[in-house]
CSV table of C-alpha atoms in Angstrom, one decimal:
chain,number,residue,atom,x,y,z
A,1,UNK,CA,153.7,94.1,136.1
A,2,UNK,CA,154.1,96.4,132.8
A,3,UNK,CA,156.9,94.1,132.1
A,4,UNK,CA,155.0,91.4,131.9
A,5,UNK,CA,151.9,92.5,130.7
A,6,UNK,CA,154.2,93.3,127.4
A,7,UNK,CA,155.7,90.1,126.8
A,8,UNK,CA,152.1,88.4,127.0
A,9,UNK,CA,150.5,90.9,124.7
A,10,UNK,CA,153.3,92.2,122.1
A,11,UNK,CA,153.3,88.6,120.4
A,12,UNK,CA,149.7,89.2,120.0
A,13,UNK,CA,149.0,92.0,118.9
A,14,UNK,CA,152.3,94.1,118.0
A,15,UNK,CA,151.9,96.4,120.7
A,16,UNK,CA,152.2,97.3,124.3
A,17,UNK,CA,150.8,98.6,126.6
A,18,UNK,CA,150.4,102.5,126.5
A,19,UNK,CA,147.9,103.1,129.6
A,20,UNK,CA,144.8,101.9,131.8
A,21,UNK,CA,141.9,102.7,133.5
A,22,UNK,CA,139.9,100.8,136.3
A,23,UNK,CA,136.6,99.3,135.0
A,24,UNK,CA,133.4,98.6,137.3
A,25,UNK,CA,133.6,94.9,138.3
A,26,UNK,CA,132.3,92.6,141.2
A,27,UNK,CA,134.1,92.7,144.8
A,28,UNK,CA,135.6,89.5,144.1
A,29,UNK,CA,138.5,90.9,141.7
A,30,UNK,CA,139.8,94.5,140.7
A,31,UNK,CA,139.0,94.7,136.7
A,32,UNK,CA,141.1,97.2,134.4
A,33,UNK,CA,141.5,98.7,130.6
A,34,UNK,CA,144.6,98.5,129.0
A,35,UNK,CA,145.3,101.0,126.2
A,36,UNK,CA,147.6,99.2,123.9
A,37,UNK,CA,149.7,101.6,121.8
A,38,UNK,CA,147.9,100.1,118.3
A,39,UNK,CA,144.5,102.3,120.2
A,40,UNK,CA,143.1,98.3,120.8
A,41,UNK,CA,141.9,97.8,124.2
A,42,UNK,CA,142.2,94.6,126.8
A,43,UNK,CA,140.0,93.5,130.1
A,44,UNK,CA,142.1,92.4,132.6
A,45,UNK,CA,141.1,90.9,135.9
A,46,UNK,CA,143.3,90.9,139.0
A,47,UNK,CA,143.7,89.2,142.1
A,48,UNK,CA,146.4,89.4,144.3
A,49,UNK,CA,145.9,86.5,146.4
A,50,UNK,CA,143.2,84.1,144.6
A,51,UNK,CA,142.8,80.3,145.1
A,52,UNK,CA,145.5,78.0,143.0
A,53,UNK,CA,143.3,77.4,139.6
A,54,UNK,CA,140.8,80.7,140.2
A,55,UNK,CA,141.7,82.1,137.2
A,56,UNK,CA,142.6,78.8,134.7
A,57,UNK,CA,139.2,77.6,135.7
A,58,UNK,CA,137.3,80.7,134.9
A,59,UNK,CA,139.5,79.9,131.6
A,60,UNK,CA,138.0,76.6,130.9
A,61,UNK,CA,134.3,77.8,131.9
A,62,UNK,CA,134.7,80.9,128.7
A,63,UNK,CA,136.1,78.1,126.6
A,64,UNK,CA,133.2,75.9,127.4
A,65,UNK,CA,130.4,78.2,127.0
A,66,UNK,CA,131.6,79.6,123.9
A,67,UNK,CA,131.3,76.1,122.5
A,68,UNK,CA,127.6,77.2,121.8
A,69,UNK,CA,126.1,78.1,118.4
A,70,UNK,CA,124.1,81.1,118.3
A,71,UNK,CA,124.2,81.3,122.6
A,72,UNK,CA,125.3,84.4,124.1
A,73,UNK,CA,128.6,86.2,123.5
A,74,UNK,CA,131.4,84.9,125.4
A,75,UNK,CA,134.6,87.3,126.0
A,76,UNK,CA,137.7,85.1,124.7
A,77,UNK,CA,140.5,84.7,126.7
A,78,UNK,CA,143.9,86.7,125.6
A,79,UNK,CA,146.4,85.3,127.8
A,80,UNK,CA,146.7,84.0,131.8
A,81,UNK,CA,149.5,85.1,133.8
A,82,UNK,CA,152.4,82.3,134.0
A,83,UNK,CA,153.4,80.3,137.2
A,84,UNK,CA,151.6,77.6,139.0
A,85,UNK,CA,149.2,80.5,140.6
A,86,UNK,CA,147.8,83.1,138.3
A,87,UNK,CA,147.0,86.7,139.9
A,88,UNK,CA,145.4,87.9,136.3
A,89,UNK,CA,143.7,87.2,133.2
A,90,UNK,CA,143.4,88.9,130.2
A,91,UNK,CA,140.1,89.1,128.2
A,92,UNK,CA,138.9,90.1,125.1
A,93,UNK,CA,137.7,94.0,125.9
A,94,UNK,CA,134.2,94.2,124.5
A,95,UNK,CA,131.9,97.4,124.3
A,96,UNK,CA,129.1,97.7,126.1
A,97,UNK,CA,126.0,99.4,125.4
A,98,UNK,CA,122.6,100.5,126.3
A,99,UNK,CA,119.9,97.6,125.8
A,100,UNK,CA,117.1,98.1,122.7
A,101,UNK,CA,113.5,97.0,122.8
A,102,UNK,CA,114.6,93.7,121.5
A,103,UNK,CA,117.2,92.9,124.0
A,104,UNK,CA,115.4,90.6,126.1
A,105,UNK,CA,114.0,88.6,123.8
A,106,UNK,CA,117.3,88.0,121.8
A,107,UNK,CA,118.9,87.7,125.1
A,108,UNK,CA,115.9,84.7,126.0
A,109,UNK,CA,116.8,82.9,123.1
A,110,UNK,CA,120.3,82.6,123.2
A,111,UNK,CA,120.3,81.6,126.5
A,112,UNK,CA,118.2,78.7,125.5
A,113,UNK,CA,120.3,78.1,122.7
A,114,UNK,CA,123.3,78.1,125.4
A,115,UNK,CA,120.7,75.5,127.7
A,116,UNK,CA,120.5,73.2,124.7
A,117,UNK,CA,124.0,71.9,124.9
A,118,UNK,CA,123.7,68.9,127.2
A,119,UNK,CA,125.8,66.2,129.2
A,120,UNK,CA,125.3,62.7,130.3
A,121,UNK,CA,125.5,64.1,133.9
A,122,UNK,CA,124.9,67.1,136.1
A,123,UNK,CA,128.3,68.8,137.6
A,124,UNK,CA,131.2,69.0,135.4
A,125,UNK,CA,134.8,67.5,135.0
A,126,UNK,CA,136.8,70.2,137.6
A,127,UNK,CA,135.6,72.3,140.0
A,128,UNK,CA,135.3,75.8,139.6
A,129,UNK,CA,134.3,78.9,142.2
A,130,UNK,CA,131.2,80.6,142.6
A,131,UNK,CA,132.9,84.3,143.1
A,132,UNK,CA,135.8,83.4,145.7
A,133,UNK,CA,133.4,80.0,147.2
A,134,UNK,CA,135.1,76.7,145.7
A,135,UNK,CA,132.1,75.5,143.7
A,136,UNK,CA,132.2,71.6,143.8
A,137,UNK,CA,130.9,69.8,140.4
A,138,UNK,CA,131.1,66.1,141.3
A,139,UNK,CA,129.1,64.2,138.3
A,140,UNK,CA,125.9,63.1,139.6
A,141,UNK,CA,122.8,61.0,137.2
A,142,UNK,CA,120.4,62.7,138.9
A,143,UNK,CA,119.6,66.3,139.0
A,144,UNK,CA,117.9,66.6,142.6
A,145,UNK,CA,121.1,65.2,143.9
A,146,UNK,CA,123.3,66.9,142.4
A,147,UNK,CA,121.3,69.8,143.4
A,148,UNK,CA,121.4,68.5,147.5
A,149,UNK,CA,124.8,67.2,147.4
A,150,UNK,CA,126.9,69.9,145.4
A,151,UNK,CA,125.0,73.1,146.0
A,152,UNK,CA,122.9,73.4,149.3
A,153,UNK,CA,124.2,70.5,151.4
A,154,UNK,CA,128.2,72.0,150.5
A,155,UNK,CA,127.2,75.6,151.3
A,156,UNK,CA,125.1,74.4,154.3
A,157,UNK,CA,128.1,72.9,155.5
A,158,UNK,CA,130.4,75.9,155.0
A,159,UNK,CA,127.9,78.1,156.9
A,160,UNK,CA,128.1,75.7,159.4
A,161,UNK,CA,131.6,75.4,159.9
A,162,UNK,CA,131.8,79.2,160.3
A,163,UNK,CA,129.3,79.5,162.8
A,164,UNK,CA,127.2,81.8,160.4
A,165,UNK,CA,123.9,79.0,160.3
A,166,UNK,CA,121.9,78.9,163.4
A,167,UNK,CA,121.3,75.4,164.4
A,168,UNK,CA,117.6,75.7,164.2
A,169,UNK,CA,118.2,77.0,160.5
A,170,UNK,CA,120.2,73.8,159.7
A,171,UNK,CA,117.8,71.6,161.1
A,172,UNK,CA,115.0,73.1,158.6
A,173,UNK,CA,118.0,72.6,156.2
A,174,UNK,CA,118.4,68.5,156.7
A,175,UNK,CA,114.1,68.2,156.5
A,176,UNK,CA,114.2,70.7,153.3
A,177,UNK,CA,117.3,68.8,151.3
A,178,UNK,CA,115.2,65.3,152.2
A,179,UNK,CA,112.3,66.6,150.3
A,180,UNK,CA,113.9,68.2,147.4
A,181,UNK,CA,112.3,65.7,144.8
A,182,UNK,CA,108.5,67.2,146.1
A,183,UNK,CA,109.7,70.8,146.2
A,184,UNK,CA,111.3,70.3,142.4
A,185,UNK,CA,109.9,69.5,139.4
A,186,UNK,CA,112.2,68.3,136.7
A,187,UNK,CA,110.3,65.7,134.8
A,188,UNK,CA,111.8,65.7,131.7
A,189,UNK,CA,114.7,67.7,132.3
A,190,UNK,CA,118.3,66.5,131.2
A,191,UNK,CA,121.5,68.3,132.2
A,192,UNK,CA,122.3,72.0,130.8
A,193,UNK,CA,125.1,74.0,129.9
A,194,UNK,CA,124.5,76.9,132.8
A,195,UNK,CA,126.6,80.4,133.4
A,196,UNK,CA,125.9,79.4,137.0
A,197,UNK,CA,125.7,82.9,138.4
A,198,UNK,CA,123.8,84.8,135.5
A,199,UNK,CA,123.2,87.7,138.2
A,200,UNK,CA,122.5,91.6,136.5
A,201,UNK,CA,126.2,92.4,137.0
A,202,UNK,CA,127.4,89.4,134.4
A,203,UNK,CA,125.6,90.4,131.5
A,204,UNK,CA,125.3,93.4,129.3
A,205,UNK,CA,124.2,93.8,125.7
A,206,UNK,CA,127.4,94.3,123.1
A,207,UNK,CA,127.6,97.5,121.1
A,208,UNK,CA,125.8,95.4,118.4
A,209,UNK,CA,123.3,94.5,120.3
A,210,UNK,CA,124.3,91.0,121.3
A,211,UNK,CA,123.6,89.7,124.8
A,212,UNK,CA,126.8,89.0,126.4
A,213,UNK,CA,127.7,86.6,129.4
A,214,UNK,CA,130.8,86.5,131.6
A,215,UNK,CA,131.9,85.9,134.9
A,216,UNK,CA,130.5,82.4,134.5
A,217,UNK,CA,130.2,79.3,137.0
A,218,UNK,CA,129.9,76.7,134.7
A,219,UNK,CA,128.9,73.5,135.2
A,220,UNK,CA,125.8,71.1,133.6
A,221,UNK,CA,123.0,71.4,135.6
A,222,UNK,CA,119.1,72.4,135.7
A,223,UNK,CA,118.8,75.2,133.7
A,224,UNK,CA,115.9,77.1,135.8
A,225,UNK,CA,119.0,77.5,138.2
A,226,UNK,CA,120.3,80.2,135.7
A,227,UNK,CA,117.1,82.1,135.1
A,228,UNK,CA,115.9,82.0,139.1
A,229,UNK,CA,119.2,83.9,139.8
A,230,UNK,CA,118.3,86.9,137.1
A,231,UNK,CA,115.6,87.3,139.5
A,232,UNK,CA,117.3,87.3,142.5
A,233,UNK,CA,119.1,90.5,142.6
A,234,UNK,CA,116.1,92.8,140.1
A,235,UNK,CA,114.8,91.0,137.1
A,236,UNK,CA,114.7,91.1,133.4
A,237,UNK,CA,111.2,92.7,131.6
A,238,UNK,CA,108.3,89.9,131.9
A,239,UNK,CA,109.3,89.5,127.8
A,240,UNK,CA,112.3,88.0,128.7
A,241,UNK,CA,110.5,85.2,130.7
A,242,UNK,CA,108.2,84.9,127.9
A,243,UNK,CA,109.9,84.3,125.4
A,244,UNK,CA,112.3,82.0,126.9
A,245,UNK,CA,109.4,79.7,127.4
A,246,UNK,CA,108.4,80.3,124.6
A,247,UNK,CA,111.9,79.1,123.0
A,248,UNK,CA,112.4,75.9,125.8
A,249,UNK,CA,109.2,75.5,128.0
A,250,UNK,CA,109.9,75.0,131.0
A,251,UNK,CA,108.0,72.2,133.5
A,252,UNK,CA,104.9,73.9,135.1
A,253,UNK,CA,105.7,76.0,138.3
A,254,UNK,CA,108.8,77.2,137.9
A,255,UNK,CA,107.4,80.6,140.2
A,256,UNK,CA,107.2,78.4,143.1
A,257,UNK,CA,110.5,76.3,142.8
A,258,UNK,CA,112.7,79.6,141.7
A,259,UNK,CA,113.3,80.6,145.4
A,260,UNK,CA,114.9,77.1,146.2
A,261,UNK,CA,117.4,77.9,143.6
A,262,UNK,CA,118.0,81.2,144.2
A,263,UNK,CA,119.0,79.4,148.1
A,264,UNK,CA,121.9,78.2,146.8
A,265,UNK,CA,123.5,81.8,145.8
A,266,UNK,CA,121.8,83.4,149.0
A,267,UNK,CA,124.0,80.7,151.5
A,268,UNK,CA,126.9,81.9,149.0
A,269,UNK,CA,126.3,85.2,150.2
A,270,UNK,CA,126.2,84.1,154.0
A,271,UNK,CA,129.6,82.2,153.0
A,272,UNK,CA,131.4,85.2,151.8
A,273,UNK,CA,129.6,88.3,153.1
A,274,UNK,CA,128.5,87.3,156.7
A,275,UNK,CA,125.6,87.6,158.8
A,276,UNK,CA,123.2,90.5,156.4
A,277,UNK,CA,122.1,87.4,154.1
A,278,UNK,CA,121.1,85.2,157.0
A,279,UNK,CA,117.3,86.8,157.2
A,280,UNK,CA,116.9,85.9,153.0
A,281,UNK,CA,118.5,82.6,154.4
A,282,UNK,CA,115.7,82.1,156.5
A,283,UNK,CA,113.0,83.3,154.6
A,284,UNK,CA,113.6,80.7,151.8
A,285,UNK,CA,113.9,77.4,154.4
A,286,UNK,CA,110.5,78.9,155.8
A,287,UNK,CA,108.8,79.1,152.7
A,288,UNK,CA,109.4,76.0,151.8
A,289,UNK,CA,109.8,73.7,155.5
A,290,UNK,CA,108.2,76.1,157.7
């Protein structure tokens, strides 16, 4: 692995790697620091047995979002591990440090910034992964289908397959995905560049101060999606919210609709962690078909 890790970094920047240390990640990869011998520093992320394209489209999704004038930081990618499966990627290491007063406002407006950049349609030109869950993009023109088709209704049907959704659960599932368009308000709303899983864990501020996004699950779609999820595991200070709407309003009622997003990411959870998420399953179908 040194070996190789060499040959991939010495054209880049004249040195090689000298040592590493293991970096807090998610439970989808295992995330580490290498000390080059120039004292610059890499992120790499590891998997040793990760879907075909994992790691090439988490690749393209950086690339994409880092499209964006005055969004949030995006880690560049270094280098991808050769073959026709990649187990790593290399990242741009950046510095993390703790938020100031101002971060959640700064952080507000550059995700609106990143919201701005639009798409003829909702979904994306690949699919991508939503942690280790194959997260389908197909284009759609309309946002509540999309929203049915690609994100509950395909999760849904995983759950199902698994044995992990309780028939009674997927009944109040079919009557909930035919009334979408009632339960969602997106007058107005065109399709948005989103991180796609903007949870606590994917953000930090920079050692400048600069809001910084990774991990991303790219695709175009309604942008509420992104900020219902920072609300779904903790939340961001009310200013955040604020000023946010105050940067790109949002359609009144976004409190009541933000659950239904965040259902999308709590049948994810059932997907890949089991049966623990099936009671916040249920509690979002019976809010809103119950």
């Amino acid at each position: 692995m040194k070996d190789e890790l060499n040959r991939l970094l010495e054209p880049l920047y004249g040195a090689k790697v000298e040592s590493s240390f293991a970096a807090s990640g998610g439970c989808i990869n295992q995330t580490q620091v290498l000390c080059l011998t120039n004292g610059k520093r890499v992120f790499m992320k590891q998997n040793s047995n990760p879907p075909t394209d994992f790691f090439l489209a988490e690749t393209k999704g950086l690339q994409l979002l880092a499209k964006t004038k005055n969004g949030p930081r995006i880690p560049k990618p270094v280098a991808i591990q050769s073959g026709s499966r990649p187990t790593f990627l290399l990242l741009e290491y950046i510095e993390n440090s703790s938020e100031d007063k101002e971060f959640p406002e700064r952080f507000a407006r550059s995700l609106a910034e990143l919201h701005r950049s639009s798409h003829e349609y909702f979904g994306l030109d690949h699919d991508n992964y939503i942690g280790s869950t194959p997260q389908k993009n197909t284009f759609e023109k309309d946002g509540i289908t999309f929203f049915r088709n690609q994100r509950i209704d395909f999760q849904r049907k995983l759950a199902r397959q698994s044995g992990l959704l309780p028939a009674a659960a997927d009944k109040k599932l079919d009557l909930l995905c035919d009334n979408l368009g009632s339960f969602l308000n997106i007058s107005g709303e065109i399709p948005a560049l989103v991180h796609g899983d903007l949870w606590s864990g994917n953000y930090f501020s920079d050692s400048a101060g600069r809001p910084c996004i990774f991990d991303p699950a790219v695709y175009y779609g309604l942008r509420e999606a992104d900020l219902a999820m920072t609300e779904l595991f903790g939340s961001l200070p009310q200013r955040f919210y604020d000023a946010y709407h105050e940067a790109f309003p949002l359609n009144p009622g976004y409190e009541e609709r933000k659950d239904l997003y965040n259902l999308y990411h709590l049948l994810n959870h059932l997907n890949l962690f089991g049966s623990s998420y099936l009671s916040s399953v249920q509690q979002v179908i019976q809010r809103y078909v119950g």
